PDB file of C-alpha atoms in Angstrom:
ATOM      1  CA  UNK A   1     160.806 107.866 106.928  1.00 46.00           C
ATOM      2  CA  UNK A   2     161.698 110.254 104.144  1.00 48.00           C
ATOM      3  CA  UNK A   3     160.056 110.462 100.513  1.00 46.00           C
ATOM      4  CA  UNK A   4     161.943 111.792  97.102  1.00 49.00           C
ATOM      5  CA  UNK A   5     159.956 112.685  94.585  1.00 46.00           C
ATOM      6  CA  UNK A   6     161.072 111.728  91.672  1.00 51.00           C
ATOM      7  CA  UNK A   7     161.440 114.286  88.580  1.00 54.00           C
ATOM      8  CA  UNK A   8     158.936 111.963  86.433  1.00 49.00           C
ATOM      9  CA  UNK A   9     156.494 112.005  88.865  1.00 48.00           C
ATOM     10  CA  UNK A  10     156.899 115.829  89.401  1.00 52.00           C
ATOM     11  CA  UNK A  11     156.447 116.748  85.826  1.00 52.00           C
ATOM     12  CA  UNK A  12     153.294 114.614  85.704  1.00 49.00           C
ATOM     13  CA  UNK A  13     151.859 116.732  89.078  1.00 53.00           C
ATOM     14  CA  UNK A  14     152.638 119.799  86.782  1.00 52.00           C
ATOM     15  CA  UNK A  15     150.914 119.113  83.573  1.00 51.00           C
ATOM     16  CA  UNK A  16     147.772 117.510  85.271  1.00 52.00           C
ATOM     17  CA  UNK A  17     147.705 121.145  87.359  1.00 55.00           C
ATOM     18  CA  UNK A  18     148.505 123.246  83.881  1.00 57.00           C
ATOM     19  CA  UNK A  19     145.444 124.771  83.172  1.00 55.00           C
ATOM     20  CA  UNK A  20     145.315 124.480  79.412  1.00 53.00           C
ATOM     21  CA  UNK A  21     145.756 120.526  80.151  1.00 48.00           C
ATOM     22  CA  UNK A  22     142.749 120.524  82.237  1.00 48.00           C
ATOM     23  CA  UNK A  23     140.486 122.303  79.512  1.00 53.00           C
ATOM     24  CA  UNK A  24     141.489 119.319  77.207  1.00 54.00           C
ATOM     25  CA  UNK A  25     141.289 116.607  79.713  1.00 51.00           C
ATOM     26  CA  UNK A  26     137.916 114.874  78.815  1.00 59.00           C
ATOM     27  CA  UNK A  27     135.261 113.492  81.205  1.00 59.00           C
ATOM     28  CA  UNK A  28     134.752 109.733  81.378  1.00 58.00           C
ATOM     29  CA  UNK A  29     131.448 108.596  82.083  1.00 61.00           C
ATOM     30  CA  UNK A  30     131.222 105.229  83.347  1.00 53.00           C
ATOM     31  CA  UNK A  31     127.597 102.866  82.010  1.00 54.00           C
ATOM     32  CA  UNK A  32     125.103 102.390  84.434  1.00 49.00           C
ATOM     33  CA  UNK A  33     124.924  98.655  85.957  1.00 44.00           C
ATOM     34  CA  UNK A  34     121.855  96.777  85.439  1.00 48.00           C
ATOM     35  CA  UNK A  35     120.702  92.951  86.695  1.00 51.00           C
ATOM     36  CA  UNK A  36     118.793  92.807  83.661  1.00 57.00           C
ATOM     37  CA  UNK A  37     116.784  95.984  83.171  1.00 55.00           C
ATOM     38  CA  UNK A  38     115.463  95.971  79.781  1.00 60.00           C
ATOM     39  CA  UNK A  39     115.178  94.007  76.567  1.00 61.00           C
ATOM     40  CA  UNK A  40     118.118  95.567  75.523  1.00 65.00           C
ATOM     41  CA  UNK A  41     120.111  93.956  78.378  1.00 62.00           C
ATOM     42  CA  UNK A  42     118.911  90.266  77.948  1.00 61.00           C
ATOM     43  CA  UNK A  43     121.589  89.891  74.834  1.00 62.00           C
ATOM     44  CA  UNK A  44     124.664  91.312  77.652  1.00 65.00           C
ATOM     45  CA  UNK A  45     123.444  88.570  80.048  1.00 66.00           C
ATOM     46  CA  UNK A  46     125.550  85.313  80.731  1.00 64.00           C
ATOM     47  CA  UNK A  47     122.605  82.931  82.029  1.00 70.00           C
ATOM     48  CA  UNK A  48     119.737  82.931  80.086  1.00 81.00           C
ATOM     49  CA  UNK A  49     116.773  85.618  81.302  1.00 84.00           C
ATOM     50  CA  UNK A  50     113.656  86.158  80.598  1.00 89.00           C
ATOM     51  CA  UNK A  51     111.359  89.839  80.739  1.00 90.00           C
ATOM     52  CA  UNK A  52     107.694  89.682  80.819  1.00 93.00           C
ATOM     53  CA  UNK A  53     106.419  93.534  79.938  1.00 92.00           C
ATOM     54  CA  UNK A  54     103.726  95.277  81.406  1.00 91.00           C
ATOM     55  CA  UNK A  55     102.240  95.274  78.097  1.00 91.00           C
ATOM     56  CA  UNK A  56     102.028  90.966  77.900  1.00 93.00           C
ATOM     57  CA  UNK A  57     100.504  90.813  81.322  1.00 92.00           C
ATOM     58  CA  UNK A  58      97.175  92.850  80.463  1.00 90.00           C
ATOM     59  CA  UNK A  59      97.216  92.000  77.341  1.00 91.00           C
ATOM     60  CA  UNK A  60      97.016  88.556  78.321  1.00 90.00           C
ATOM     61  CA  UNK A  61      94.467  89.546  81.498  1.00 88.00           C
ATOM     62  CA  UNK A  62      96.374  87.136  84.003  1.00 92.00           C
ATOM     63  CA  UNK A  63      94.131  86.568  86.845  1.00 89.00           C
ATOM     64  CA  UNK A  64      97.509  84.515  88.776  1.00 91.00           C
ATOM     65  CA  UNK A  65     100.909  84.356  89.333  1.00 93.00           C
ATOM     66  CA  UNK A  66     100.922  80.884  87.886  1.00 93.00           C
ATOM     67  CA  UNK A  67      99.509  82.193  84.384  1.00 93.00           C
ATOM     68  CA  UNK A  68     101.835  84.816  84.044  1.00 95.00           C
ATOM     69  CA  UNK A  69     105.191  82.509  84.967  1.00 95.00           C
ATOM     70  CA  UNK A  70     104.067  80.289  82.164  1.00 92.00           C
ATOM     71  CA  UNK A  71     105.005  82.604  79.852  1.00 93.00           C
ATOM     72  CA  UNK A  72     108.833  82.182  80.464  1.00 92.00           C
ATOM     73  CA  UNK A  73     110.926  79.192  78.820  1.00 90.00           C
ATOM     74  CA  UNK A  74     111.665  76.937  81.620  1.00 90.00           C
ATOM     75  CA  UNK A  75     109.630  77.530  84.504  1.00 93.00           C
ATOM     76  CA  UNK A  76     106.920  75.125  85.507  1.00 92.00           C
ATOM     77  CA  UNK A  77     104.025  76.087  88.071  1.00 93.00           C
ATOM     78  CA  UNK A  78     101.455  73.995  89.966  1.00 90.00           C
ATOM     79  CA  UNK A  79      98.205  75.103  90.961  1.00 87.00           C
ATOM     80  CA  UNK A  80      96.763  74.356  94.325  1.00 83.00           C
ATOM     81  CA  UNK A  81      94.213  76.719  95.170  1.00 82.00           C
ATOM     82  CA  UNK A  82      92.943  78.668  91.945  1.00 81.00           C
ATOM     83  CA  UNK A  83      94.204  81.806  93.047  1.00 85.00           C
ATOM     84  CA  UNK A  84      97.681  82.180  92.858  1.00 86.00           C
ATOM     85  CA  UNK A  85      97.815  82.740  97.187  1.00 87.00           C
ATOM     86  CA  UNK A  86     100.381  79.932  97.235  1.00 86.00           C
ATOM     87  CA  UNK A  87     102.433  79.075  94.070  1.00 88.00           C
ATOM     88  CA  UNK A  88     104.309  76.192  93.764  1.00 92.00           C
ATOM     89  CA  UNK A  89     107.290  76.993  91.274  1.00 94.00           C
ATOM     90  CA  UNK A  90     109.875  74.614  89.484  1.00 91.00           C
ATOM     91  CA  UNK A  91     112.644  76.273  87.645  1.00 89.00           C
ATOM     92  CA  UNK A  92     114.376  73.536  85.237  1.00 82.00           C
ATOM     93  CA  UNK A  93     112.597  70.335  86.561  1.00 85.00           C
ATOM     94  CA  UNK A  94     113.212  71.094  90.408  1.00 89.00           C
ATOM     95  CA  UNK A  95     110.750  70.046  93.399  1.00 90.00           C
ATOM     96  CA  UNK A  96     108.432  72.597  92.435  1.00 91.00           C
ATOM     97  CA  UNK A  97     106.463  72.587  96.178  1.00 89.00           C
ATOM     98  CA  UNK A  98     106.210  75.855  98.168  1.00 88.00           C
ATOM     99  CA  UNK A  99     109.062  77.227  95.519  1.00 91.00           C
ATOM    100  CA  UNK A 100     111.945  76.492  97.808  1.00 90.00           C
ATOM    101  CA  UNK A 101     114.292  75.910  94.517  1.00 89.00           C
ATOM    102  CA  UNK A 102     113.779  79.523  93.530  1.00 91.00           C
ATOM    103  CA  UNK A 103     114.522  82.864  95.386  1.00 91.00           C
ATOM    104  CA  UNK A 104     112.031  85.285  94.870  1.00 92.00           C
ATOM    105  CA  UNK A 105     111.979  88.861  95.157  1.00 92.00           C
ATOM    106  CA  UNK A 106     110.112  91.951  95.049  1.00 92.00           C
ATOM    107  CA  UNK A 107     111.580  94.834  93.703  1.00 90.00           C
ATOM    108  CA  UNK A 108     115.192  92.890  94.486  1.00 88.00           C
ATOM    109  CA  UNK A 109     114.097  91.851  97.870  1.00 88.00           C
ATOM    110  CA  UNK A 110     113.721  88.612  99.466  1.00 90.00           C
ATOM    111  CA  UNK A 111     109.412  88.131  99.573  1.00 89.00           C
ATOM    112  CA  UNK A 112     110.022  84.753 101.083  1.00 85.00           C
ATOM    113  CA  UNK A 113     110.080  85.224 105.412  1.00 84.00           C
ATOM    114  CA  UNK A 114     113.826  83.705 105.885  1.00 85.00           C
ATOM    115  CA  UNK A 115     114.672  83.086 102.233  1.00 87.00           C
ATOM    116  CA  UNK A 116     117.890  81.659 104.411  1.00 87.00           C
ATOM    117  CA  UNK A 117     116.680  79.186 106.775  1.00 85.00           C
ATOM    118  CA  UNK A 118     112.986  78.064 105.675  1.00 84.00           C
ATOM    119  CA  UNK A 119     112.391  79.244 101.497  1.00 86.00           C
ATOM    120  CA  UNK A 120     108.959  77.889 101.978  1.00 87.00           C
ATOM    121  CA  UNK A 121     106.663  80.324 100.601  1.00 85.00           C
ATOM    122  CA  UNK A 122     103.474  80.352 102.500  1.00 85.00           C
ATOM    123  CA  UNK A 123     102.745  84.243 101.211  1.00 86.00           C
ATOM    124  CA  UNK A 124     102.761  85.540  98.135  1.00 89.00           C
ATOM    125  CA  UNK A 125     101.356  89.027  96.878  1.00 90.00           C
ATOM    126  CA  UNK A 126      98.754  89.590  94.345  1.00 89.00           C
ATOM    127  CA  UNK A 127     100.016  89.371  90.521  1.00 93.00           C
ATOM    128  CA  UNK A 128      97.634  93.002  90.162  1.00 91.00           C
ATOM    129  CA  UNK A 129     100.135  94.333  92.252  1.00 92.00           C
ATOM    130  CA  UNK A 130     103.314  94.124  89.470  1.00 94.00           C
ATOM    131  CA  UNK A 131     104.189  96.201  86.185  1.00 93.00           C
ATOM    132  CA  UNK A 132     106.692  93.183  84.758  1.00 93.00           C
ATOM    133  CA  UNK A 133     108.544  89.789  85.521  1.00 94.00           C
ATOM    134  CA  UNK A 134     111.830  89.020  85.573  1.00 92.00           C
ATOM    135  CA  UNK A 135     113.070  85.395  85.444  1.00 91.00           C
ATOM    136  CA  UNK A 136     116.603  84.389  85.766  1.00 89.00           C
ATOM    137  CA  UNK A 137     118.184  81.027  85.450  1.00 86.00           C
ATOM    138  CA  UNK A 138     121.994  80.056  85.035  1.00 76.00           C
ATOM    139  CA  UNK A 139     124.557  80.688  87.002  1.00 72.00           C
ATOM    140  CA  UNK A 140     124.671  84.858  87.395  1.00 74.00           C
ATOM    141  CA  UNK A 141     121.693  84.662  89.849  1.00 75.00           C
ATOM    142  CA  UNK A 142     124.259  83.158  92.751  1.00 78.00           C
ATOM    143  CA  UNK A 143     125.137  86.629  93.308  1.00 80.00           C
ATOM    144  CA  UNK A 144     121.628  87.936  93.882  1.00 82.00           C
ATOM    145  CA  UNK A 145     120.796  85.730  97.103  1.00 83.00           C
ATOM    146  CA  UNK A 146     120.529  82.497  98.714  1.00 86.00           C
ATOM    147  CA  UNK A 147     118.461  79.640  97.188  1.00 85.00           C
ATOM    148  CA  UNK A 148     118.966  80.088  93.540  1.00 85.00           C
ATOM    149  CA  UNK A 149     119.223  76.502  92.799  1.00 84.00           C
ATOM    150  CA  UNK A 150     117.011  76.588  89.947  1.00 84.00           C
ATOM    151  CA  UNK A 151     117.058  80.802  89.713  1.00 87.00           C
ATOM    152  CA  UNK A 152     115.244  83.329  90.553  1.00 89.00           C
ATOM    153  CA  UNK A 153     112.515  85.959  89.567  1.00 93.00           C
ATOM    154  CA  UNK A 154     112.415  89.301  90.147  1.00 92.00           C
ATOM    155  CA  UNK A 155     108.632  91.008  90.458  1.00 94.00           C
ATOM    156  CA  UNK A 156     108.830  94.247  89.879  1.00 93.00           C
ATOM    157  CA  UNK A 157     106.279  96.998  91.127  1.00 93.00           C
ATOM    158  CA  UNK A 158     105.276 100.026  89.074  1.00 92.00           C
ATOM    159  CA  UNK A 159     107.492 103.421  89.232  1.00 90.00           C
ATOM    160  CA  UNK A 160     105.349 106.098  91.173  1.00 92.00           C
ATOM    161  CA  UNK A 161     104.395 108.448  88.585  1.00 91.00           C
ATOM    162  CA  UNK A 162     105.131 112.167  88.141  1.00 90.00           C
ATOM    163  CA  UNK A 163     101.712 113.298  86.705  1.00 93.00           C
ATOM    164  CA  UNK A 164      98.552 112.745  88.151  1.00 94.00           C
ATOM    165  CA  UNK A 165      96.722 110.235  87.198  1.00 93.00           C
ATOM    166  CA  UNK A 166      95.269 106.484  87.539  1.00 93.00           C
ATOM    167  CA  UNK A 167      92.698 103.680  86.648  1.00 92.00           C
ATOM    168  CA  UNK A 168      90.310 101.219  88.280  1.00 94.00           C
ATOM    169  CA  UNK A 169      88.811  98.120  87.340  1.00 93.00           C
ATOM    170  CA  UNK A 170      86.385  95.011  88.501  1.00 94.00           C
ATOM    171  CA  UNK A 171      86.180  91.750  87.383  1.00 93.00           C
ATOM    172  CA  UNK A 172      83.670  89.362  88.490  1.00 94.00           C
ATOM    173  CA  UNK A 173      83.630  86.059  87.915  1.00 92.00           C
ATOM    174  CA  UNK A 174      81.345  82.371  88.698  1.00 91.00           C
ATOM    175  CA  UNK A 175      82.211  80.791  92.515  1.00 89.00           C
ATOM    176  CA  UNK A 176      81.930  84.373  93.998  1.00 92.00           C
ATOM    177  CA  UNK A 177      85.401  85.321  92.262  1.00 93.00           C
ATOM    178  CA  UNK A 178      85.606  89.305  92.690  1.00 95.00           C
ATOM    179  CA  UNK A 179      88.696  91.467  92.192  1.00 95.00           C
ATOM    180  CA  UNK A 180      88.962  94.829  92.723  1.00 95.00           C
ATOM    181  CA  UNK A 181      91.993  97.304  91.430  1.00 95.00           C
ATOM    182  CA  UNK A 182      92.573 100.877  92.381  1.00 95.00           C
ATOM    183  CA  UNK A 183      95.569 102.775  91.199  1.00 95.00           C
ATOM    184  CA  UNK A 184      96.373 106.457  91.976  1.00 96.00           C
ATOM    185  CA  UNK A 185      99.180 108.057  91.728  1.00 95.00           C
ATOM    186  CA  UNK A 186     101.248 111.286  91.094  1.00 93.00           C
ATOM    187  CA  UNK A 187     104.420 114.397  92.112  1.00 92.00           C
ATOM    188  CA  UNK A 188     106.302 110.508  92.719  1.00 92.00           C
ATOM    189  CA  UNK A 189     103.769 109.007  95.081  1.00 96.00           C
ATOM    190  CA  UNK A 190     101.655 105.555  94.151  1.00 96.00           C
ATOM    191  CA  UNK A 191      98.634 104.686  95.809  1.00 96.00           C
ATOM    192  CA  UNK A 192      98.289 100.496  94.692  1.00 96.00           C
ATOM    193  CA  UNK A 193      94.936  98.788  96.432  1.00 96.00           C
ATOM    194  CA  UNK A 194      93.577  95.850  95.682  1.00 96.00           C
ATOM    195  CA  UNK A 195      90.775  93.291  97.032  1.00 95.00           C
ATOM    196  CA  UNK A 196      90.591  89.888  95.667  1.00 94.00           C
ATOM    197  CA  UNK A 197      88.575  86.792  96.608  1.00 94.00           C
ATOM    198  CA  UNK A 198      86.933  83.516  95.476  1.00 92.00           C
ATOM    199  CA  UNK A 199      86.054  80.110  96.362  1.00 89.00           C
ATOM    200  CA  UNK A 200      89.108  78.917  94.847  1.00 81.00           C
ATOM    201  CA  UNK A 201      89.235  75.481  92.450  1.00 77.00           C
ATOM    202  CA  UNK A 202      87.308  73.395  94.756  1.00 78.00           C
ATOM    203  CA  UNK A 203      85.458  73.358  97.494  1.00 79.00           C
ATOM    204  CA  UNK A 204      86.549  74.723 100.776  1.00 78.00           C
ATOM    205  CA  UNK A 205      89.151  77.088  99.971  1.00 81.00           C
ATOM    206  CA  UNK A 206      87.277  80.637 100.263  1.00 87.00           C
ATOM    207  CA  UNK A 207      89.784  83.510 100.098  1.00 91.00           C
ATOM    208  CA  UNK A 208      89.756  87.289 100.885  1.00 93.00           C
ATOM    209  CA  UNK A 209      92.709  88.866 100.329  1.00 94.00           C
ATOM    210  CA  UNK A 210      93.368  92.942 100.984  1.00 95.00           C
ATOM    211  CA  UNK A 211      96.611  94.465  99.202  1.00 95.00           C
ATOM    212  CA  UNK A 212      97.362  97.819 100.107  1.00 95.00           C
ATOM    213  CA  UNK A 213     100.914  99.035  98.664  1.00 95.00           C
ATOM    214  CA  UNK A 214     102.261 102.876  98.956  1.00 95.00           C
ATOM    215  CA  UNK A 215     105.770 104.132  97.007  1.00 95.00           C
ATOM    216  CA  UNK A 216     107.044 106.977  96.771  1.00 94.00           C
ATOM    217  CA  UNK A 217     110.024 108.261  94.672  1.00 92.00           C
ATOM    218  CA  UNK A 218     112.399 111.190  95.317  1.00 90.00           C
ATOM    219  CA  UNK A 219     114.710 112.394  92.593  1.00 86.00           C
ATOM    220  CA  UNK A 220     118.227 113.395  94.683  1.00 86.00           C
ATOM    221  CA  UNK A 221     119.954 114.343  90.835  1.00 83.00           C
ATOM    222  CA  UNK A 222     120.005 113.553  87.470  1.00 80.00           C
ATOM    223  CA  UNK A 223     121.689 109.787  88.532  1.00 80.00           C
ATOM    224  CA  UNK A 224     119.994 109.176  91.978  1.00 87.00           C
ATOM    225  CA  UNK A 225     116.723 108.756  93.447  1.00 87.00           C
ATOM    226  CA  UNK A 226     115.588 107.465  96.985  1.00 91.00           C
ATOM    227  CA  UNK A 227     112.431 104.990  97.403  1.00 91.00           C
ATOM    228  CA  UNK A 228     110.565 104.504  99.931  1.00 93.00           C
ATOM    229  CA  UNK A 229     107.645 101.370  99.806  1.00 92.00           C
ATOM    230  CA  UNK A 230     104.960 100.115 102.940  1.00 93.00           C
ATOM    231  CA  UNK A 231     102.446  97.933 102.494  1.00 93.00           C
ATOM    232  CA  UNK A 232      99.455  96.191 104.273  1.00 95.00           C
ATOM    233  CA  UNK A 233      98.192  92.630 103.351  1.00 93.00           C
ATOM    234  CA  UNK A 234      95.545  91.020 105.026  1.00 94.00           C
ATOM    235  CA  UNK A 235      94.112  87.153 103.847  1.00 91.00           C
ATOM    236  CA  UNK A 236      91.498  85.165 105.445  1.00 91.00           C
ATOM    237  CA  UNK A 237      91.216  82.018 103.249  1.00 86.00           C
ATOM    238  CA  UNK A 238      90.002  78.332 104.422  1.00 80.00           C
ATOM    239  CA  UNK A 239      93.065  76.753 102.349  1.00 71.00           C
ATOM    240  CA  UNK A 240      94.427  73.907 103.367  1.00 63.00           C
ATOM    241  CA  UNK A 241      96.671  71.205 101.454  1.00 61.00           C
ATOM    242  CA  UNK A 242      93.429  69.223 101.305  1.00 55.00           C
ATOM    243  CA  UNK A 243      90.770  71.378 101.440  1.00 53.00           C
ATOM    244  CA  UNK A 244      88.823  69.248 103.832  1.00 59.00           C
ATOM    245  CA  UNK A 245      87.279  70.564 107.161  1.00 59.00           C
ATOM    246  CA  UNK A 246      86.052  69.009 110.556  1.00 62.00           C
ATOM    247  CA  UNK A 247      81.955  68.093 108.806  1.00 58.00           C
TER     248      UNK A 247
END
């Protein structure tokens, strides 16, 4: 097989090697791509979103999932045991029970056990655990996963900080509720730990709950970073769907 090269394309080759063409050549920069990012983003999104700051959740002192969630347009959540261990979430009217109309994620990944066979979702981290909320509903948030039937929400965990630094805090409250946070963190590691329990909204329905989360962030360049997250959760809770025992 034999090529020509045409005298067209031959001139092109030699002005885009010409030196003095290359100084004046200028450098596109293409926009970073965001799911929904920041405030600033919501008014670029097709489906209607919704971003719940940092700054509303302790303002507002949530003590559960369900009390932060109620905060965005169109989501619905039913308590079950007081706690937020098990929410039941309904995006736009749908069978809120065990949130199987809504993908959820955690830092963009699936928190549900096989979000593609059974959505049930039988665990669910502490709400201490997050910085902010994202909530998406429409017809973008097919791309993100399976199960988006009603949409999905994105919890998002704090960014391991660069300084040192940190903060603690206990609340106490009546039927043995207790919640402990400790958050350390610093040169992009994040030490997250926190121990909740209570007897719940009725009787029966005791919970203990350990939440142990590590992150760490490593800068690669001005435009990449790698992250690495583990985490250990132990619960011991008397929950049922009834909250009736064998007496």
């Amino acid at each position: 097989m034999q090529f020509k090269l045409k005298p067209i394309y031959a001139a092109l080759m030699l002005l885009a090697t010409n030196p003095a063409f290359a100084e004046q050549a200028e450098v596109l920069v293409l926009p970073r791509v965001d799911v929904i990012g920041t405030q600033k983003q919501l008014l670029k999104t097709p489906s209607s979103a919704t971003i719940i700051e940092q700054e509303e959740l302790e303002s507002s002192h949530v003590l559960t999932v369900n009390e932060a969630l109620r905060k965005a347009p169109g989501v619905v959540v039913r308590d079950e045991e007081g706690l937020g261990i098990r929410p039941n979430i309904s995006v736009r009217g749908l069978n809120p029970t065990r949130s199987t109309k809504v993908l959820l994620l955690e830092d963009g990944i699936p928190l549900s056990f096989a979000p593609y066979g059974d959505n049930a979702s039988y665990y669910f981290p502490s709400i201490d655990r997050f910085s902010s909320i994202e909530v998406l509903k429409g017809a973008e948030q097919i791309k993100y996963g399976p199960q988006t039937a009603g949409g999905l929400i994105n919890f998002i965990t704090p960014n391991a900080p660069e300084k040192f630094g940190g903060h603690m805090s206990v609340t106490a409250g009546n039927r043995d509720y207790l919640n402990t946070k400790i958050n350390v963190g610093g040169k992009g590691v994040l030490f997250d730990y926190t121990h909740k329990e209570g007897d719940g909204a009725r009787d029966n329905t005791h919970s203990n709950i350990e939440d142990l989360n590590v992150k760490m962030t490593k800068s690669l360049g001005e435009d990449h970073a790698i992250t690495v997250r583990a985490n250990w959760f132990s619960e011991d809770s008397q929950v049922s769907y009834t909250g009736l025992t064998q007496k």
